[in-house]
Coordinates of C-alpha atoms in Angstrom, one line a residue:
X1 CA 100.9 -82.3 -24.4
X2 CA 102.0 -81.5 -20.9
X3 CA 100.6 -83.8 -18.2
X4 CA 98.6 -81.4 -16.0
X5 CA 97.2 -82.1 -12.6
X6 CA 93.6 -80.9 -12.6
X7 CA 91.5 -80.4 -9.5
X8 CA 88.6 -82.8 -9.4
X9 CA 86.3 -81.0 -6.9
X10 CA 84.3 -77.9 -7.5
X11 CA 86.5 -75.1 -6.2
X12 CA 85.0 -72.0 -7.8
X13 CA 84.1 -68.7 -6.2
X14 CA 80.5 -69.1 -7.4
X15 CA 78.0 -71.9 -7.0
X16 CA 77.6 -74.7 -9.5
X17 CA 74.5 -74.5 -11.7
X18 CA 72.2 -77.5 -12.2
X19 CA 71.3 -76.2 -15.6
X20 CA 74.7 -76.9 -17.0
X21 CA 77.0 -79.9 -17.4
X22 CA 80.6 -79.2 -16.4
X23 CA 83.8 -81.0 -17.4
X24 CA 87.5 -80.3 -17.2
X25 CA 89.3 -80.2 -20.6
X26 CA 92.8 -79.4 -21.9
X27 CA 94.2 -78.2 -25.2
X28 CA 97.6 -77.0 -26.6
X29 CA 98.5 -73.6 -27.9
X30 CA 101.1 -73.1 -30.8
X31 CA 103.9 -72.5 -28.3
X32 CA 103.5 -76.1 -27.0
X33 CA 101.9 -75.0 -23.7
X34 CA 98.9 -77.1 -22.5
X35 CA 96.0 -75.0 -21.3
X36 CA 93.5 -76.1 -18.7
X37 CA 89.8 -75.2 -19.0
X38 CA 86.3 -75.7 -17.7
X39 CA 83.8 -76.7 -20.3
X40 CA 80.2 -75.8 -19.7
X41 CA 77.5 -77.5 -21.8
X42 CA 73.8 -76.6 -21.5
X43 CA 71.9 -79.5 -19.9
X44 CA 69.7 -81.3 -22.3
X45 CA 71.1 -79.5 -25.4
X46 CA 71.2 -81.3 -28.6
X47 CA 73.2 -80.9 -31.8
X48 CA 75.9 -78.4 -32.6
X49 CA 75.9 -75.2 -30.5
X50 CA 77.3 -71.7 -30.8
X51 CA 80.4 -71.5 -28.6
X52 CA 82.3 -68.9 -26.6
X53 CA 85.8 -69.0 -25.1
X54 CA 86.2 -66.8 -21.9
X55 CA 89.2 -65.6 -20.0
X56 CA 90.2 -62.9 -17.6
X57 CA 90.8 -60.7 -15.6
X58 CA 94.6 -60.4 -15.9
X59 CA 96.1 -62.5 -13.2
X60 CA 92.9 -64.3 -12.3
X61 CA 92.0 -67.9 -12.9
X62 CA 89.0 -69.7 -14.4
X63 CA 87.6 -70.5 -11.0
X64 CA 86.7 -66.8 -10.6
X65 CA 84.7 -64.5 -12.8
X66 CA 85.6 -65.9 -16.2
X67 CA 84.0 -69.2 -15.0
X68 CA 81.0 -67.3 -13.8
X69 CA 80.5 -65.7 -17.2
X70 CA 81.0 -69.0 -18.9
X71 CA 78.6 -70.9 -16.8
X72 CA 75.9 -68.1 -17.1
X73 CA 76.3 -68.1 -20.9
X74 CA 76.0 -71.9 -20.9
X75 CA 72.7 -71.5 -19.0
X76 CA 71.6 -69.3 -21.9
X77 CA 72.4 -71.9 -24.6
X78 CA 76.0 -71.5 -25.5
X79 CA 78.8 -74.1 -25.1
X80 CA 81.5 -72.3 -23.3
X81 CA 85.1 -72.8 -22.1
X82 CA 86.7 -70.7 -19.4
X83 CA 90.5 -71.3 -19.6
X84 CA 93.6 -70.5 -17.5
X85 CA 96.2 -68.5 -19.5
X86 CA 99.7 -69.9 -20.2
X87 CA 101.9 -70.0 -17.1
X88 CA 98.9 -69.4 -14.8
X89 CA 96.5 -71.5 -12.7
X90 CA 96.2 -75.1 -13.7
X91 CA 97.6 -74.4 -17.2
X92 CA 101.1 -75.4 -18.2
X93 CA 104.2 -73.3 -19.1
X94 CA 107.4 -72.4 -17.3
X95 CA 108.4 -70.3 -15.6
X96 CA 105.2 -69.6 -13.7
X97 CA 103.4 -66.3 -13.4
X98 CA 104.7 -64.6 -16.5
X99 CA 102.7 -62.9 -19.2
X100 CA 103.2 -62.1 -22.9
X101 CA 101.1 -60.1 -25.3
X102 CA 101.9 -62.6 -28.1
X103 CA 101.5 -65.9 -26.1
X104 CA 98.4 -64.7 -24.3
X105 CA 96.7 -63.6 -27.6
X106 CA 97.6 -67.0 -28.9
X107 CA 95.9 -68.6 -25.9
X108 CA 92.5 -67.2 -27.2
X109 CA 93.3 -68.5 -30.7
X110 CA 94.1 -71.9 -29.2
X111 CA 90.8 -72.0 -27.5
X112 CA 89.2 -71.3 -30.9
X113 CA 91.2 -74.2 -32.3
X114 CA 89.7 -76.4 -29.6
X115 CA 86.2 -75.2 -30.2
X116 CA 86.5 -75.4 -34.0
X117 CA 86.9 -79.2 -33.9
X118 CA 84.7 -80.0 -30.9
X119 CA 81.9 -82.4 -32.0
X120 CA 79.2 -80.3 -30.1
X121 CA 80.3 -76.9 -31.6
X122 CA 79.2 -75.3 -34.9
X123 CA 82.6 -74.0 -36.1
X124 CA 81.0 -71.1 -37.9
X125 CA 79.4 -69.8 -34.7
X126 CA 82.4 -69.1 -32.4
X127 CA 82.9 -66.1 -30.2
X128 CA 85.2 -65.0 -27.4
X129 CA 84.8 -62.9 -24.3
X130 CA 87.6 -61.2 -22.4
X131 CA 87.4 -59.5 -19.0
X132 CA 89.5 -56.6 -17.8
X133 CA 93.1 -57.0 -19.2
X134 CA 91.9 -60.0 -21.2
X135 CA 89.3 -57.7 -22.8
X136 CA 92.2 -56.0 -24.7
X137 CA 93.7 -59.3 -25.5
X138 CA 90.3 -60.6 -26.8
X139 CA 90.1 -57.6 -29.2
X140 CA 93.7 -58.3 -30.2
X141 CA 92.8 -61.9 -31.0
X142 CA 89.8 -60.8 -33.0
X143 CA 92.2 -58.6 -35.1
X144 CA 94.2 -61.7 -36.1
X145 CA 91.8 -64.6 -36.1
X146 CA 89.1 -64.5 -38.7
X147 CA 87.3 -67.6 -37.3
X148 CA 86.0 -65.4 -34.4
X149 CA 82.6 -64.2 -35.3
X150 CA 81.9 -62.1 -32.3
X151 CA 83.9 -60.6 -29.4
X152 CA 82.8 -59.2 -26.1
X153 CA 85.3 -57.1 -24.1
X154 CA 83.9 -56.5 -20.6
X155 CA 85.5 -53.7 -18.5
X156 CA 88.4 -53.7 -20.9
X157 CA 92.0 -52.8 -20.2
X158 CA 94.7 -52.1 -22.7
X159 CA 97.6 -53.8 -20.9
X160 CA 100.2 -52.3 -23.3
X161 CA 99.0 -48.8 -22.8
X162 CA 98.8 -49.3 -19.1
X163 CA 102.3 -50.6 -18.9
X164 CA 103.8 -47.8 -21.0
X165 CA 101.7 -44.8 -19.9
X166 CA 100.5 -45.8 -16.4
X167 CA 97.0 -45.2 -15.0
X168 CA 95.2 -42.3 -16.8
X169 CA 98.3 -41.8 -19.0
X170 CA 100.2 -40.3 -16.1
X171 CA 103.7 -41.4 -17.3
X172 CA 106.0 -39.5 -19.6
X173 CA 109.2 -40.6 -21.4
X174 CA 111.3 -40.0 -18.3
X175 CA 109.0 -42.1 -16.2
X176 CA 109.0 -44.9 -18.8
X177 CA 112.8 -44.8 -18.8
X178 CA 112.9 -45.1 -15.0
X179 CA 110.4 -48.0 -15.2
X180 CA 112.6 -49.8 -17.8
X181 CA 115.7 -49.2 -15.6
X182 CA 114.0 -50.7 -12.6
X183 CA 112.6 -53.7 -14.5
X184 CA 116.0 -54.5 -16.0
X185 CA 117.6 -54.2 -12.6
X186 CA 115.1 -56.8 -11.5
X187 CA 116.3 -59.0 -14.4
X188 CA 119.9 -58.7 -13.3
X189 CA 118.9 -59.6 -9.7
X190 CA 116.8 -62.6 -11.0
X191 CA 119.8 -63.8 -13.0
X192 CA 122.0 -63.5 -9.9
X193 CA 119.5 -65.4 -7.8
X194 CA 118.5 -68.0 -10.4
X195 CA 114.8 -67.2 -9.8
X196 CA 112.0 -65.0 -10.9
X197 CA 110.8 -62.6 -8.3
X198 CA 107.0 -61.9 -8.1
X199 CA 105.6 -58.4 -7.7
X200 CA 102.4 -56.5 -8.2
X201 CA 99.1 -58.0 -7.2
X202 CA 96.9 -56.3 -4.7
X203 CA 98.5 -54.6 -1.6
X204 CA 97.7 -56.3 1.7
X205 CA 97.3 -54.6 4.1
X206 CA 95.8 -51.8 2.1
X207 CA 97.3 -48.3 2.8
X208 CA 94.8 -45.6 3.9
X209 CA 95.5 -43.3 0.9
X210 CA 94.9 -45.6 -2.1
X211 CA 92.5 -44.6 -4.8
X212 CA 89.0 -46.0 -4.8
X213 CA 89.7 -48.4 -7.7
X214 CA 92.5 -50.0 -5.7
X215 CA 90.0 -50.5 -2.9
X216 CA 87.6 -52.1 -5.4
X217 CA 90.4 -54.6 -6.4
X218 CA 91.1 -55.4 -2.8
X219 CA 87.4 -56.0 -2.1
X220 CA 87.3 -58.5 -5.0
X221 CA 90.6 -60.3 -4.7
X222 CA 91.3 -60.2 -0.9
X223 CA 87.8 -61.1 0.3
X224 CA 85.7 -64.2 -0.1
X225 CA 83.9 -62.5 -3.0
X226 CA 86.8 -63.2 -5.4
X227 CA 89.7 -64.8 -3.5
X228 CA 91.2 -67.9 -5.0
X229 CA 94.4 -69.7 -4.0
X230 CA 95.6 -70.0 -7.6
X231 CA 94.9 -66.3 -8.5
X232 CA 98.0 -64.2 -8.8
X233 CA 96.1 -61.2 -7.7
X234 CA 95.1 -62.9 -4.5
X235 CA 98.6 -64.2 -3.8
X236 CA 101.4 -61.8 -4.5
X237 CA 101.2 -61.0 -8.2
X238 CA 103.1 -62.0 -11.4
X239 CA 106.6 -61.7 -12.7
X240 CA 106.8 -57.9 -13.0
X241 CA 109.5 -58.0 -15.7
X242 CA 106.7 -59.3 -18.0
X243 CA 105.7 -55.6 -18.3
X244 CA 108.7 -55.1 -20.6
X245 CA 107.1 -57.0 -23.4
X246 CA 103.7 -55.3 -23.0
X247 CA 105.5 -51.9 -22.8
X248 CA 107.5 -52.4 -25.9
X249 CA 105.0 -54.4 -28.1
X250 CA 101.7 -52.5 -28.2
X251 CA 98.6 -54.6 -28.8
X252 CA 95.6 -53.4 -30.8
X253 CA 97.6 -51.9 -33.6
X254 CA 95.2 -53.2 -36.2
X255 CA 91.9 -53.1 -34.2
X256 CA 90.5 -50.8 -36.9
X257 CA 90.7 -53.7 -39.4
X258 CA 88.4 -56.1 -37.4
X259 CA 85.5 -57.1 -39.6
X260 CA 83.7 -59.3 -37.1
X261 CA 81.3 -58.0 -34.4
X262 CA 82.7 -56.4 -31.2
X263 CA 80.8 -55.4 -28.1
X264 CA 82.7 -53.2 -25.5
X265 CA 81.1 -53.1 -22.1
X266 CA 82.1 -50.7 -19.3
X267 CA 80.7 -49.5 -16.0
X268 CA 79.7 -45.8 -15.9
X269 CA 82.0 -45.4 -12.8
X270 CA 84.8 -47.6 -14.0
X271 CA 88.3 -46.1 -13.8
X272 CA 89.2 -48.1 -16.9
X273 CA 86.4 -46.7 -19.0
X274 CA 88.7 -44.5 -21.0
X275 CA 90.5 -47.6 -22.4
X276 CA 87.3 -49.1 -23.7
X277 CA 85.9 -45.9 -25.1
X278 CA 89.1 -45.1 -27.0
X279 CA 89.4 -48.6 -28.4
X280 CA 85.7 -48.4 -29.4
X281 CA 86.4 -45.2 -31.4
X282 CA 89.1 -47.0 -33.4
X283 CA 86.7 -49.8 -34.4
X284 CA 85.0 -49.5 -37.8
X285 CA 81.9 -51.0 -39.3
X286 CA 78.2 -51.1 -38.2
X287 CA 78.6 -54.3 -36.2
X288 CA 80.5 -52.6 -33.3
X289 CA 78.7 -51.6 -30.1
X290 CA 79.6 -49.8 -26.9
X291 CA 77.5 -50.4 -23.7
X292 CA 78.0 -48.3 -20.6
X293 CA 76.3 -49.8 -17.6
X294 CA 74.8 -47.1 -15.3
X295 CA 76.3 -46.8 -11.9
X296 CA 78.7 -49.7 -12.2
X297 CA 82.3 -49.7 -11.1
X298 CA 85.1 -51.7 -12.7
X299 CA 84.9 -54.7 -10.5
X300 CA 81.1 -54.7 -10.4
X301 CA 81.3 -56.2 -13.9
X302 CA 83.5 -59.1 -12.5
X303 CA 80.8 -60.9 -10.6
X304 CA 77.8 -58.8 -9.7
X305 CA 75.3 -60.9 -11.6
X306 CA 72.5 -58.4 -10.9
X307 CA 74.6 -55.7 -12.6
X308 CA 76.4 -57.6 -15.5
X309 CA 74.3 -57.0 -18.6
X310 CA 74.0 -60.7 -19.5
X311 CA 70.7 -60.1 -21.4
X312 CA 72.5 -57.6 -23.7
X313 CA 75.6 -59.8 -24.0
X314 CA 73.4 -62.8 -24.9
X315 CA 71.4 -60.8 -27.5
X316 CA 74.7 -59.6 -29.1
X317 CA 76.1 -63.1 -29.3
X318 CA 72.9 -64.5 -30.6
X319 CA 72.7 -61.8 -33.3
X320 CA 76.2 -62.4 -34.6
X321 CA 76.5 -66.2 -33.9
X322 CA 73.2 -66.9 -35.6
X323 CA 73.0 -69.8 -38.1

């Protein structure tokens, strides 16, 4: 495995809980990339426990809301890992700040590998939880990995659909062609410069005429509430040409064949709600649930602990990760 340099001090955007034991861990994925993660173990717990792997939002790191979700679920009795995706945060992989629908789905499966052989985990009681763009990737992982007993997708985004159709499906074929043209022009320029230019992220300063959901992102990633030095969204964004793979390789093609349990959570006021509701309609079976949180925006479900429905999430996971 790659030799990663992991931060020793607590550098999360949320306070450390005295109800949980925290350690740093690493594990490889099937592409040979070593992933860095925070493991949260309920203090005083004995025996083998149900376990949950957590990641997201897209471009964020484990020191932000995925770690908050993981620590909170550990307080409620689950062994959890919050991991940085390939090429991101403290995880390995070169070049930095790229994304892939295939590799990032594999990242979830690699976390399940790690949990399946951990001596404190019951391998028959493993779930995953994805936030925002990683909600779609979590559902995609559930479609391929039969070891996953339960999946929670919180304020879910379908990154392939977003890349190909834009927000609220505003792009047509001509707009997609222009996007491809621009992205491939970026590739030519990158090849000429011998580097990978970063783009995207959250605009700073924020223009006056942006939609409310962009202001919500700004309030999370550009303020102490969610800023982190290693977060791509806080610091300039990811390699924009990664959009080409999401645009051309749609995820969730076989979500209707998922037999394990799935909970889709969205805020009532979330601009991304249409992603989650459409994906939920594709799911089949009586073990699929949709939860709309009254009055909540998209980013409220990142870290507003008074709004995130942890009681419902815990009940769902307990129901489907029961012995």
